[in-house]
PDB file of C-alpha atoms in Angstrom:
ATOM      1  CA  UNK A1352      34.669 -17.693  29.624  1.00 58.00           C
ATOM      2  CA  UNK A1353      32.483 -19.640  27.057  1.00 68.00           C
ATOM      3  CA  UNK A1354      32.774 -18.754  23.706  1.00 75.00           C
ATOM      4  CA  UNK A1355      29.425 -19.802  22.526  1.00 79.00           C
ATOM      5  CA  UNK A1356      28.251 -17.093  24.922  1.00 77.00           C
ATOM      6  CA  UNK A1357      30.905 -14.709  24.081  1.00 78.00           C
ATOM      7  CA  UNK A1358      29.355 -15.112  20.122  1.00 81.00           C
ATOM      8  CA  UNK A1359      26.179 -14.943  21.221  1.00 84.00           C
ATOM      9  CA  UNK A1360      26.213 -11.407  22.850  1.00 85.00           C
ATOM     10  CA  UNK A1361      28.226  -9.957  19.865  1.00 86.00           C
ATOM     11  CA  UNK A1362      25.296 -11.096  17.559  1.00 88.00           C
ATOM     12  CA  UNK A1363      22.977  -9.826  19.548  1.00 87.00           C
ATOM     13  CA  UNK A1364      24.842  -6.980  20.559  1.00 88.00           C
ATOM     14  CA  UNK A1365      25.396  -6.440  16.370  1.00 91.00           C
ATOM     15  CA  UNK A1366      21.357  -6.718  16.230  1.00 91.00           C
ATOM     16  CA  UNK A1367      20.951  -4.630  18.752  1.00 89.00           C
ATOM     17  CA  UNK A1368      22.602  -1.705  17.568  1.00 92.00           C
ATOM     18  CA  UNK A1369      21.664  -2.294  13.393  1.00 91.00           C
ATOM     19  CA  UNK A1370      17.881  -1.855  14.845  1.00 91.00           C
ATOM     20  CA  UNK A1371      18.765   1.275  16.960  1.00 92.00           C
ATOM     21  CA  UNK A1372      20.043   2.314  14.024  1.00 93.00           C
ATOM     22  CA  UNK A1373      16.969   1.799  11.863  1.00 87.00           C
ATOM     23  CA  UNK A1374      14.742   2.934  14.608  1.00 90.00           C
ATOM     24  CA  UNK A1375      16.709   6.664  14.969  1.00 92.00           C
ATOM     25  CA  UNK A1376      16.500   6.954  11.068  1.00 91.00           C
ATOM     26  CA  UNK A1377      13.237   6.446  11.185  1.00 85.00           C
ATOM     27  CA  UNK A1378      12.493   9.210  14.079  1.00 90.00           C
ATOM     28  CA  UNK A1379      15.128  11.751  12.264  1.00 90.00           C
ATOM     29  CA  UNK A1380      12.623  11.769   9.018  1.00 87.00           C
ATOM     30  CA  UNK A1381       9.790  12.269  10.749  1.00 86.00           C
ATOM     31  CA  UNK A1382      11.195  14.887  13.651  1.00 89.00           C
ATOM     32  CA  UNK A1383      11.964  16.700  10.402  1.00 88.00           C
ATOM     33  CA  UNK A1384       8.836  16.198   8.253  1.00 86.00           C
ATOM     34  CA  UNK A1385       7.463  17.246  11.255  1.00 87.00           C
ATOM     35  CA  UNK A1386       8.949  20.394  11.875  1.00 88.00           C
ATOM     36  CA  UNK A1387       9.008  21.294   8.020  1.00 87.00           C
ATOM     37  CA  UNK A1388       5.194  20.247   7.561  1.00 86.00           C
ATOM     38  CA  UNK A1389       3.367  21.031  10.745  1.00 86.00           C
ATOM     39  CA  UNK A1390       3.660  24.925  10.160  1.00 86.00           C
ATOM     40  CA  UNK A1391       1.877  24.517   7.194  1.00 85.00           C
ATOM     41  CA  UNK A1392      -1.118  22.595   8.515  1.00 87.00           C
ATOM     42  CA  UNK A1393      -4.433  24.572   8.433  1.00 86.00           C
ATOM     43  CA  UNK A1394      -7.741  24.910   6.851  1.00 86.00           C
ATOM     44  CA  UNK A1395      -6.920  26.704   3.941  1.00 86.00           C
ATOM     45  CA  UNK A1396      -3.895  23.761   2.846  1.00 86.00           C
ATOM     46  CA  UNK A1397      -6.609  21.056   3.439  1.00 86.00           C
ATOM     47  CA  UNK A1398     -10.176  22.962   1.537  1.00 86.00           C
ATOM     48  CA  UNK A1399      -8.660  25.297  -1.069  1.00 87.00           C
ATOM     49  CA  UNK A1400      -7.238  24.301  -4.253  1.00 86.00           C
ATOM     50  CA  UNK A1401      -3.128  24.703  -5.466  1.00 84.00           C
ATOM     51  CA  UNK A1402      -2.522  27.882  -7.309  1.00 81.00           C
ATOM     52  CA  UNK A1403       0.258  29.706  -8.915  1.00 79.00           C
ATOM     53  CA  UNK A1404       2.539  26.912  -9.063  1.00 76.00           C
ATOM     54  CA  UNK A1405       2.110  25.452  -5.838  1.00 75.00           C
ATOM     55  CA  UNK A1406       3.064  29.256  -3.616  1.00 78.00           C
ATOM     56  CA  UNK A1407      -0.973  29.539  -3.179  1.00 80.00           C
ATOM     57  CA  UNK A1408      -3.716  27.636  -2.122  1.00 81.00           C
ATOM     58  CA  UNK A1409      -3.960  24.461  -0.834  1.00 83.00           C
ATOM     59  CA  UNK A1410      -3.867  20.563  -1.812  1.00 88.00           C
ATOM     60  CA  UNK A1411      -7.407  20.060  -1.864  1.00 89.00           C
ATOM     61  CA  UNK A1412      -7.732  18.462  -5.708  1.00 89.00           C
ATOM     62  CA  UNK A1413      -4.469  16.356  -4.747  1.00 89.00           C
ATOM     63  CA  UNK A1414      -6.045  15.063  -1.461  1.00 90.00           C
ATOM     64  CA  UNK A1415      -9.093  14.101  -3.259  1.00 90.00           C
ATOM     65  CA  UNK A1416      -7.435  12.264  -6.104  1.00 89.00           C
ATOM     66  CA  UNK A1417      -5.475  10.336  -4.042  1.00 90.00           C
ATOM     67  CA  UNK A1418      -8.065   8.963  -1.662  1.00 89.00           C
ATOM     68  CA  UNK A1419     -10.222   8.383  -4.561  1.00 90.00           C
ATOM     69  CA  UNK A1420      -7.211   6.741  -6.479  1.00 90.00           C
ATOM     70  CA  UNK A1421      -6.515   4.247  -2.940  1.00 90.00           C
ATOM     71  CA  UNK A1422     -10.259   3.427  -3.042  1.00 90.00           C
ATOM     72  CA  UNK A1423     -10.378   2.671  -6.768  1.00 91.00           C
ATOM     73  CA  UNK A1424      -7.375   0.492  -6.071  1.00 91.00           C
ATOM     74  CA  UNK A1425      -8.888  -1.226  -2.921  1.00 90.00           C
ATOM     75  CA  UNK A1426     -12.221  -2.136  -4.867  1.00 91.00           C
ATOM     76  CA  UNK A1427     -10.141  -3.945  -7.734  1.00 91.00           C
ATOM     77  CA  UNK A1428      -7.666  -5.426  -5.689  1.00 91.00           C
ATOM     78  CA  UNK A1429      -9.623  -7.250  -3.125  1.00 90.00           C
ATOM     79  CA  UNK A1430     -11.948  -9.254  -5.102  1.00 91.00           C
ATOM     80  CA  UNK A1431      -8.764 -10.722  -7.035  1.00 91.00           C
ATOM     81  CA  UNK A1432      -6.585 -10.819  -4.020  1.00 91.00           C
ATOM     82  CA  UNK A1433      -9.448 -13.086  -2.296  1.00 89.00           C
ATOM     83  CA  UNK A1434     -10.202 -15.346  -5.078  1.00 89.00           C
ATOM     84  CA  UNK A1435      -6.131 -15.236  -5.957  1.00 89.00           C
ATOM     85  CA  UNK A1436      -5.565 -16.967  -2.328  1.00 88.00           C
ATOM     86  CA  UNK A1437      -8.536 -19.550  -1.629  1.00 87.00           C
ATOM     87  CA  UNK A1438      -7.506 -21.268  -5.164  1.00 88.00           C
ATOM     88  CA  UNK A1439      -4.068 -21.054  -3.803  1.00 87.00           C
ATOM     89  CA  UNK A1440      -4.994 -22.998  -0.325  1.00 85.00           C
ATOM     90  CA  UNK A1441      -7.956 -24.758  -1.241  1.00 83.00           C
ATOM     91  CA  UNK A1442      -7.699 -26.204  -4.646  1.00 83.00           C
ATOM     92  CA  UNK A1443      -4.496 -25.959  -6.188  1.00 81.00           C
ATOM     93  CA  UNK A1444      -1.683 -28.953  -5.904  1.00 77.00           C
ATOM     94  CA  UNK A1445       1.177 -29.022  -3.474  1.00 76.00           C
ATOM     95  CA  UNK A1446       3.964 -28.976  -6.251  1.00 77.00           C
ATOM     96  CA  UNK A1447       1.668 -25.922  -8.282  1.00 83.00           C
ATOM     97  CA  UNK A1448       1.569 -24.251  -4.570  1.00 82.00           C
ATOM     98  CA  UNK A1449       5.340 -23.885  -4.452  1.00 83.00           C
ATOM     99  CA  UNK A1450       5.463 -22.544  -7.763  1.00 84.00           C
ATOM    100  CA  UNK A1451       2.504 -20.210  -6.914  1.00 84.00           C
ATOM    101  CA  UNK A1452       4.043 -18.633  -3.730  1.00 83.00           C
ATOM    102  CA  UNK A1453       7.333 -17.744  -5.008  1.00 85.00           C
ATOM    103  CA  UNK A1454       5.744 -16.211  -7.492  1.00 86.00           C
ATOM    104  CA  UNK A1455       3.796 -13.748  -5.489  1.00 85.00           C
ATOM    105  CA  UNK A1456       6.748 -13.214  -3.389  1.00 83.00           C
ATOM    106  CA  UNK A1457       8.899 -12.365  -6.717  1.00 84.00           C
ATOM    107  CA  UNK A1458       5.643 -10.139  -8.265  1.00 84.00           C
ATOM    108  CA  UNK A1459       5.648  -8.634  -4.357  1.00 82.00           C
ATOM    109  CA  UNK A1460       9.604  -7.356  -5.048  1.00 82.00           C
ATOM    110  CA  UNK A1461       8.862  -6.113  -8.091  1.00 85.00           C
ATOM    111  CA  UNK A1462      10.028  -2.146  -8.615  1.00 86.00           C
ATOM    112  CA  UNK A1463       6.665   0.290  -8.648  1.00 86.00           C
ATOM    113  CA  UNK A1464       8.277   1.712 -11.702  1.00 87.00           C
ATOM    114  CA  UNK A1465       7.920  -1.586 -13.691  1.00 89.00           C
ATOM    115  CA  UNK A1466       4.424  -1.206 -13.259  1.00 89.00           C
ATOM    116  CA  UNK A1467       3.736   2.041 -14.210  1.00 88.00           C
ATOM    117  CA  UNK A1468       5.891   1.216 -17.775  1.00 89.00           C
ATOM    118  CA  UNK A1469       3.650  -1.613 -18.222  1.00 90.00           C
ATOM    119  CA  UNK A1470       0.276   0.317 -17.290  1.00 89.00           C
ATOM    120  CA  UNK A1471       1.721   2.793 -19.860  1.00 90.00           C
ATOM    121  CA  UNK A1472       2.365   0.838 -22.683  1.00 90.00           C
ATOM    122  CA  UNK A1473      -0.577  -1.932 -22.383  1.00 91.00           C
ATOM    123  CA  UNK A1474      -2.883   0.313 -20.783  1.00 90.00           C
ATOM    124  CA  UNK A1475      -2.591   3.741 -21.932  1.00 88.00           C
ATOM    125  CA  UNK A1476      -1.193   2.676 -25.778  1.00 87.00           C
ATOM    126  CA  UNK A1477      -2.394  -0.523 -26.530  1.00 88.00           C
ATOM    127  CA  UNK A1478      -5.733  -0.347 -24.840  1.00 88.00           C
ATOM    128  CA  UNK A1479      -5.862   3.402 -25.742  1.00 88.00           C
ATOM    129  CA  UNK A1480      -7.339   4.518 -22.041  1.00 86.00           C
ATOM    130  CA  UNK A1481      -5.043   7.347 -21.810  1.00 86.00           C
ATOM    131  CA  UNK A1482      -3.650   9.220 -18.924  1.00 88.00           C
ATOM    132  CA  UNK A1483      -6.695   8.678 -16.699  1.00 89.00           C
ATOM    133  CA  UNK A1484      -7.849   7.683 -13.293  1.00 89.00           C
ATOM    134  CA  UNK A1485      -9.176   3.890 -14.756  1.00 90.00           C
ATOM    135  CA  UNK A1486      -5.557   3.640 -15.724  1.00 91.00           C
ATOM    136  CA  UNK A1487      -3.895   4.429 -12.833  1.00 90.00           C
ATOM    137  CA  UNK A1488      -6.550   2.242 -10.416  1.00 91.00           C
ATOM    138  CA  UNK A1489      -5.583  -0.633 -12.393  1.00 92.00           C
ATOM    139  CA  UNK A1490      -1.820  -0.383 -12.316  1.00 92.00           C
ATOM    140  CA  UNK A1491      -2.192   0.739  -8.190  1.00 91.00           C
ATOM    141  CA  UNK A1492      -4.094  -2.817  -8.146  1.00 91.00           C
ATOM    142  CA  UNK A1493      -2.357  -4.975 -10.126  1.00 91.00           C
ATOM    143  CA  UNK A1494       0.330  -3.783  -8.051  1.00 91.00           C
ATOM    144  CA  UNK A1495      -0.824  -4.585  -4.457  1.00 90.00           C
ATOM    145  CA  UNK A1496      -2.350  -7.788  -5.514  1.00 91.00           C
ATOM    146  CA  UNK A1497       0.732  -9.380  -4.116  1.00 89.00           C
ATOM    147  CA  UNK A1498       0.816  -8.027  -0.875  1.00 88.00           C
ATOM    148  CA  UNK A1499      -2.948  -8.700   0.049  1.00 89.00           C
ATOM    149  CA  UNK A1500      -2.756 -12.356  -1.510  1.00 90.00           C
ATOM    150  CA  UNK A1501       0.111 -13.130   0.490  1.00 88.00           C
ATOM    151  CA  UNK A1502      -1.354 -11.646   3.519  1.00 86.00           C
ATOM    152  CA  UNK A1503      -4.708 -13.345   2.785  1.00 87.00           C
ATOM    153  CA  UNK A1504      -3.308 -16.618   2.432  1.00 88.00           C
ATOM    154  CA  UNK A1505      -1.326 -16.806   5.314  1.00 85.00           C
ATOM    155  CA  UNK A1506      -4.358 -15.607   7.311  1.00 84.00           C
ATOM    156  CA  UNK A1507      -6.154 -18.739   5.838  1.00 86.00           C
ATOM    157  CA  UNK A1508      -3.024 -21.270   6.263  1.00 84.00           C
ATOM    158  CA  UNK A1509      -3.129 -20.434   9.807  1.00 83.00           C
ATOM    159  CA  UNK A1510      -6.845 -21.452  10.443  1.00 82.00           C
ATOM    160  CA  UNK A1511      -6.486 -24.913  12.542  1.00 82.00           C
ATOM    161  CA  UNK A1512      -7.569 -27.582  10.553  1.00 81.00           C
ATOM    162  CA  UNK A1513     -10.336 -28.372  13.100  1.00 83.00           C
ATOM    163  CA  UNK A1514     -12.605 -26.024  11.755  1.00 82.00           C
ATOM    164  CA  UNK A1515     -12.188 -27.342   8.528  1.00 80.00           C
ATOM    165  CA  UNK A1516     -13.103 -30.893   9.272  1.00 80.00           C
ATOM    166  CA  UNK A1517     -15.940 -29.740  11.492  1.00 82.00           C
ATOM    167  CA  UNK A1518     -17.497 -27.641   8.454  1.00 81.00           C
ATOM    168  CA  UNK A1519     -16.889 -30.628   6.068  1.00 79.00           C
ATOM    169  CA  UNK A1520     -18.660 -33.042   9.077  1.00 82.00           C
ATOM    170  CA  UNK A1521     -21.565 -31.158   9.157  1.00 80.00           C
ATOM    171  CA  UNK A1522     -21.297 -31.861   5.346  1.00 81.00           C
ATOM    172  CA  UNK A1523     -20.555 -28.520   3.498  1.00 82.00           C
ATOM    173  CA  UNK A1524     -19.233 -28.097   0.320  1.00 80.00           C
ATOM    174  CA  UNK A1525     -15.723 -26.900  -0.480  1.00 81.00           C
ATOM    175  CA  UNK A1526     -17.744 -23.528  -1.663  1.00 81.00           C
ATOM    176  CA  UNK A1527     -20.019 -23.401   1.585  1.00 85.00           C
ATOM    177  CA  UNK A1528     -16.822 -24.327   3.892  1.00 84.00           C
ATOM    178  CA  UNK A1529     -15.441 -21.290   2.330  1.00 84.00           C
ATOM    179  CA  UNK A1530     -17.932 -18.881   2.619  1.00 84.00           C
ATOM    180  CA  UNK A1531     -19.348 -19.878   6.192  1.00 83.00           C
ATOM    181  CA  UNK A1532     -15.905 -20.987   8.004  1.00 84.00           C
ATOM    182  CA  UNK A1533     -12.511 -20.052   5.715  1.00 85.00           C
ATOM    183  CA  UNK A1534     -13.541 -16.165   5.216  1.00 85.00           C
ATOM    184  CA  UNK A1535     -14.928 -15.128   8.372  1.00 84.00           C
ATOM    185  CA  UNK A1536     -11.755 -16.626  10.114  1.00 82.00           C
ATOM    186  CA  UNK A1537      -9.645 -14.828   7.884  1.00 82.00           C
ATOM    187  CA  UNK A1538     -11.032 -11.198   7.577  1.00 82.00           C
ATOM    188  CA  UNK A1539      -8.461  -9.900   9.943  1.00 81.00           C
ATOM    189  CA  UNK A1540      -5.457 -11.261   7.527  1.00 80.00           C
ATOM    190  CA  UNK A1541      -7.742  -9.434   4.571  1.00 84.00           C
ATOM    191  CA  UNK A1542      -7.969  -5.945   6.418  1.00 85.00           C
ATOM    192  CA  UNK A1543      -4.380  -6.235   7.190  1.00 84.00           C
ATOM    193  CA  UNK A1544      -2.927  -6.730   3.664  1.00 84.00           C
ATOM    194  CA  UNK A1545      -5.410  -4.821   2.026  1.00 86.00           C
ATOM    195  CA  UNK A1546      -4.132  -1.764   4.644  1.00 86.00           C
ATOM    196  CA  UNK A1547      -1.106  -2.302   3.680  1.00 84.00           C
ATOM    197  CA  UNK A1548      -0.778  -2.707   0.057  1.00 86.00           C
ATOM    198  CA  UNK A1549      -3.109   0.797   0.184  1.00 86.00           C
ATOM    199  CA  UNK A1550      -0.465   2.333   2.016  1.00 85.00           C
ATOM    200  CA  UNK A1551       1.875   1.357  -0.349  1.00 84.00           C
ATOM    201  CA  UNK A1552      -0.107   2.530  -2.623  1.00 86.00           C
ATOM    202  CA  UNK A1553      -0.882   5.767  -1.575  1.00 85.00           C
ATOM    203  CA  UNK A1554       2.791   6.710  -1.131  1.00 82.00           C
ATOM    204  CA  UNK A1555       3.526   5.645  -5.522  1.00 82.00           C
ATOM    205  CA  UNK A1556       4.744   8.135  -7.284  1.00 82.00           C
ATOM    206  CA  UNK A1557       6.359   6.698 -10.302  1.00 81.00           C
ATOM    207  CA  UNK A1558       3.405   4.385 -11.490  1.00 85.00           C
ATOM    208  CA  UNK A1559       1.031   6.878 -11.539  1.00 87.00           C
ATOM    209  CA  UNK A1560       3.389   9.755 -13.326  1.00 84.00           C
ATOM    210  CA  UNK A1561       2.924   7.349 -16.519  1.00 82.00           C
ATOM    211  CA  UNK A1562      -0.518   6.411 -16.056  1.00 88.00           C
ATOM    212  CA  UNK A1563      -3.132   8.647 -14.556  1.00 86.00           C
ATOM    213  CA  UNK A1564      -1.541  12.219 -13.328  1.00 85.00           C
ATOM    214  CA  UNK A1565      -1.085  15.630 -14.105  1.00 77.00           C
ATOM    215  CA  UNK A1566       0.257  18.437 -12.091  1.00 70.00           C
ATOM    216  CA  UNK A1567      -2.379  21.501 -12.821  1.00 69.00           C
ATOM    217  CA  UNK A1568      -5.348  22.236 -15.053  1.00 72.00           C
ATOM    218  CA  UNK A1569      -7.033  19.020 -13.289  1.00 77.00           C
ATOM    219  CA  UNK A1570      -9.790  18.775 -10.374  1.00 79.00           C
ATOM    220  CA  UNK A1571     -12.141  16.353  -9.986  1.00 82.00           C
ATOM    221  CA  UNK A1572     -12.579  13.569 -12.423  1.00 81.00           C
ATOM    222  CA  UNK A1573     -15.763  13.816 -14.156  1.00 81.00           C
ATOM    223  CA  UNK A1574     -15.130  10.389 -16.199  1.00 81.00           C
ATOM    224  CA  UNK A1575     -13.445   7.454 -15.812  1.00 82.00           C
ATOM    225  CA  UNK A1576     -10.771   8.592 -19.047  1.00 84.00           C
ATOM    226  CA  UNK A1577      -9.845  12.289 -17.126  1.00 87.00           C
ATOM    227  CA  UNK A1578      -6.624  12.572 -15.573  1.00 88.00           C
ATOM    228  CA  UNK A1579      -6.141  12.952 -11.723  1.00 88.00           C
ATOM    229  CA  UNK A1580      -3.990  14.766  -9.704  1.00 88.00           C
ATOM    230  CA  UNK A1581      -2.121  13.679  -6.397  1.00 88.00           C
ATOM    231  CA  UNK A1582      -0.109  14.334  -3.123  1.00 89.00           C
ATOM    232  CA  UNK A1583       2.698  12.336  -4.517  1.00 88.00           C
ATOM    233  CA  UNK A1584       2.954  14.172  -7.929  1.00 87.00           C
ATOM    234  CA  UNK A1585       2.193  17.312  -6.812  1.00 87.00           C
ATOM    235  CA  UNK A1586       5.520  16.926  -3.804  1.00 87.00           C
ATOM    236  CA  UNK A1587       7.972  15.888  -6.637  1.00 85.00           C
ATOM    237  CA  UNK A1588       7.164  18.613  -9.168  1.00 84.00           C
ATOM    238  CA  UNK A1589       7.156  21.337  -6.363  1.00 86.00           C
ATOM    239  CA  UNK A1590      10.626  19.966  -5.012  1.00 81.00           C
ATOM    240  CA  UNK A1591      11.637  20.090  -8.511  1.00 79.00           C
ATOM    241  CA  UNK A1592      11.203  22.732  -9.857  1.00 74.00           C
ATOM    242  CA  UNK A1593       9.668  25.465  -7.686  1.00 71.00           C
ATOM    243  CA  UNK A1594      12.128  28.130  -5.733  1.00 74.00           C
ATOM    244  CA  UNK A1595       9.078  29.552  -4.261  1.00 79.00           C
ATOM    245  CA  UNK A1596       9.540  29.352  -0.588  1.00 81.00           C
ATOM    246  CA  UNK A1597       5.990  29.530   0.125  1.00 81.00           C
ATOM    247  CA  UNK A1598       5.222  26.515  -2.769  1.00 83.00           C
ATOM    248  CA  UNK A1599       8.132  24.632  -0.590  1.00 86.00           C
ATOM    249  CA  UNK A1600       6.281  25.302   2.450  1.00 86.00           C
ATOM    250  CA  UNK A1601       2.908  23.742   0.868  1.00 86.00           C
ATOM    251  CA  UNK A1602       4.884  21.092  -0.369  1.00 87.00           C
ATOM    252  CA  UNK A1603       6.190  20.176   3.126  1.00 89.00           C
ATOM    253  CA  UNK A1604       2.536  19.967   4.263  1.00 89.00           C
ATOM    254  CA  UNK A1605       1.788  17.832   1.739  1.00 89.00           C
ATOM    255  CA  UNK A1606       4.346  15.831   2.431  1.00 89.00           C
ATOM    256  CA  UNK A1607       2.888  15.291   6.172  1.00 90.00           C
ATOM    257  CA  UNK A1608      -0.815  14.912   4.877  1.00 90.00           C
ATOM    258  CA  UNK A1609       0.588  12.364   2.850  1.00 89.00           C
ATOM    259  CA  UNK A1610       2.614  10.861   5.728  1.00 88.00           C
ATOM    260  CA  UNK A1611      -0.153  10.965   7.774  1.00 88.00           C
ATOM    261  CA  UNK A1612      -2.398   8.579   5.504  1.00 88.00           C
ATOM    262  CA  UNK A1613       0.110   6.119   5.240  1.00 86.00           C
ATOM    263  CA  UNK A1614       1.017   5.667   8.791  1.00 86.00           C
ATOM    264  CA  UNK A1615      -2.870   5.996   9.471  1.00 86.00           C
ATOM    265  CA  UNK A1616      -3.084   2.331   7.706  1.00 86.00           C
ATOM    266  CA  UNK A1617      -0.088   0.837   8.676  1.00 83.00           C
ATOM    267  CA  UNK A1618      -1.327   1.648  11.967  1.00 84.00           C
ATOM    268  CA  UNK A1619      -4.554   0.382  10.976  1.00 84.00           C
ATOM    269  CA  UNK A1620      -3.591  -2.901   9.909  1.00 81.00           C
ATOM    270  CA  UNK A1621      -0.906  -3.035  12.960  1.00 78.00           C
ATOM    271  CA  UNK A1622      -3.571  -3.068  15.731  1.00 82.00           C
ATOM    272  CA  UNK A1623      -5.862  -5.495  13.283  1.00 78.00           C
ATOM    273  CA  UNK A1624      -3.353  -7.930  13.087  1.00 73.00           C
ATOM    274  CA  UNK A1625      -2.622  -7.279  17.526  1.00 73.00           C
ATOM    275  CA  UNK A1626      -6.153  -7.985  18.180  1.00 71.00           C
ATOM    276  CA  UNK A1627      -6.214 -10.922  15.970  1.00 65.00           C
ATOM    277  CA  UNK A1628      -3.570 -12.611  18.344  1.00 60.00           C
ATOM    278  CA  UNK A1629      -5.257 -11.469  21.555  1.00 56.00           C
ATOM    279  CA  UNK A1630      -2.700  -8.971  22.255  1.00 51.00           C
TER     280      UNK A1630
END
């Protein structure tokens, strides 16, 4: 029997059963956020707001702050993200290029908890903006600049150079080229990374326990300065501290609103990215 084939079929066999493995982990959680979280699913979770520690009420402040926290972070993010990767492809040097990429890559790794220190001590002490929703939009941002840049920019490396030396035929600029040919051919690779660096996003605890949350005593932000409340802060302090079995109920249907969201754009940017190759 050959042993090239013989190594082969362990290998793959070894793959095989690693990503069987990774795929039943994955099920187990959510079977069991499932069957913890689903119970508590109704109106009154979703429209009313926590009480009494968590045992009462619903999540509706938490919901609220962290949609509006993901959209805060979304509207920073993207602007920089998009001008961050067309000076990468179109006018920066090849040797600056290498430099540049494993730098995003390396910012990309970077633990969430880094950030929130930094948003605490530059932000919140130096720049004196407090515990607040501004701060914790612009650590969330900072944050999943990385992810869309990287995602942008491969979107844009993978544009055949054909259309570029048609626009630049038909004598645009290096501006015009961008803005007629570069970014409508690359809008799918800038819904997909910013989807996913929201659903990172949205899922942050640590960053935002430094910069921008409180458990209770908080609603709606009225100003850009007043603290926010959110699904993420309000699951860790309940499965903390609470031995309320009707607060750990509330918390598991947090925990499956919160779930939801997240897979909701990963999804999102999963079916973006299939229709962008035809699929």
């Amino acid at each position: 029997m050959n042993p090239r084939w013989i190594k082969e079929r362990i290998i793959v066999s070894i793959i095989s059963i690693l990503t069987l493995m990774g795929c039943f982990i994955l099920i187990f959680i959510l079977t069991f956020v499932l069957y913890k979280g689903l119970p508590a699913i109704n109106l009154r979770l979703l429209t009313q707001p926590s009480s009494n520690f968590g045992s009462d009420g619903g999540i509706f402040y938490q919901l609220i702050g962290t949609l509006w926290l993901v959209i805060g972070a979304a509207m920073l993010s993207l602007p920089l993200a998009l001008g961050t990767a067309f000076y990468h492809t179109e006018f920066m040097g090849e040797k600056f290029k290498k430099i540049s990429s494993m730098m995003l890559f390396a910012l990309n790794g970077i633990p969430s908890i880094i950030f929130g220190l930094f948003g605490y001590i530059f932000f919140c002490s130096f720049l004196n903006l407090g515990i607040s929703w501004l701060t914790g939009v612009l650590v969330l941002g900072i944050m999943i600049i990385p992810t869309i840049t990287v995602s942008i920019k491969e979107s844009i490396e993978s544009i055949p150079a054909s259309f570029r030396e048609s626009g630049l035929a038909l004598g645009f600029t290096k501006g015009r080229l961008i803005i007629k040919v570069l970014i409508p051919q690359s809008l799918y690779g800038m819904a997909t990374g910013l989807l996913l660096g929201l659903a990172r996003a949205a899922g942050e605890t640590a960053p935002i326990m430094f910069t921008a949350t409180t458990f209770s005593g908080v609603t709606i932000p009225h100003s850009l300065k007043e603290p926010i409340t959110t699904l993420p802060t309000y699951i860790l302090v309940i499965a903390q501290e609470s031995l309320n079995p009707d607060a750990m109920t509330n918390a598991w249907g947090a925990a499956m609103v919160l779930m939801t969201i997240v897979f909701a754009m990963s999804l999102a940017s999963l079916f973006i990215r299939l229709k962008r190759k035809g699929v």
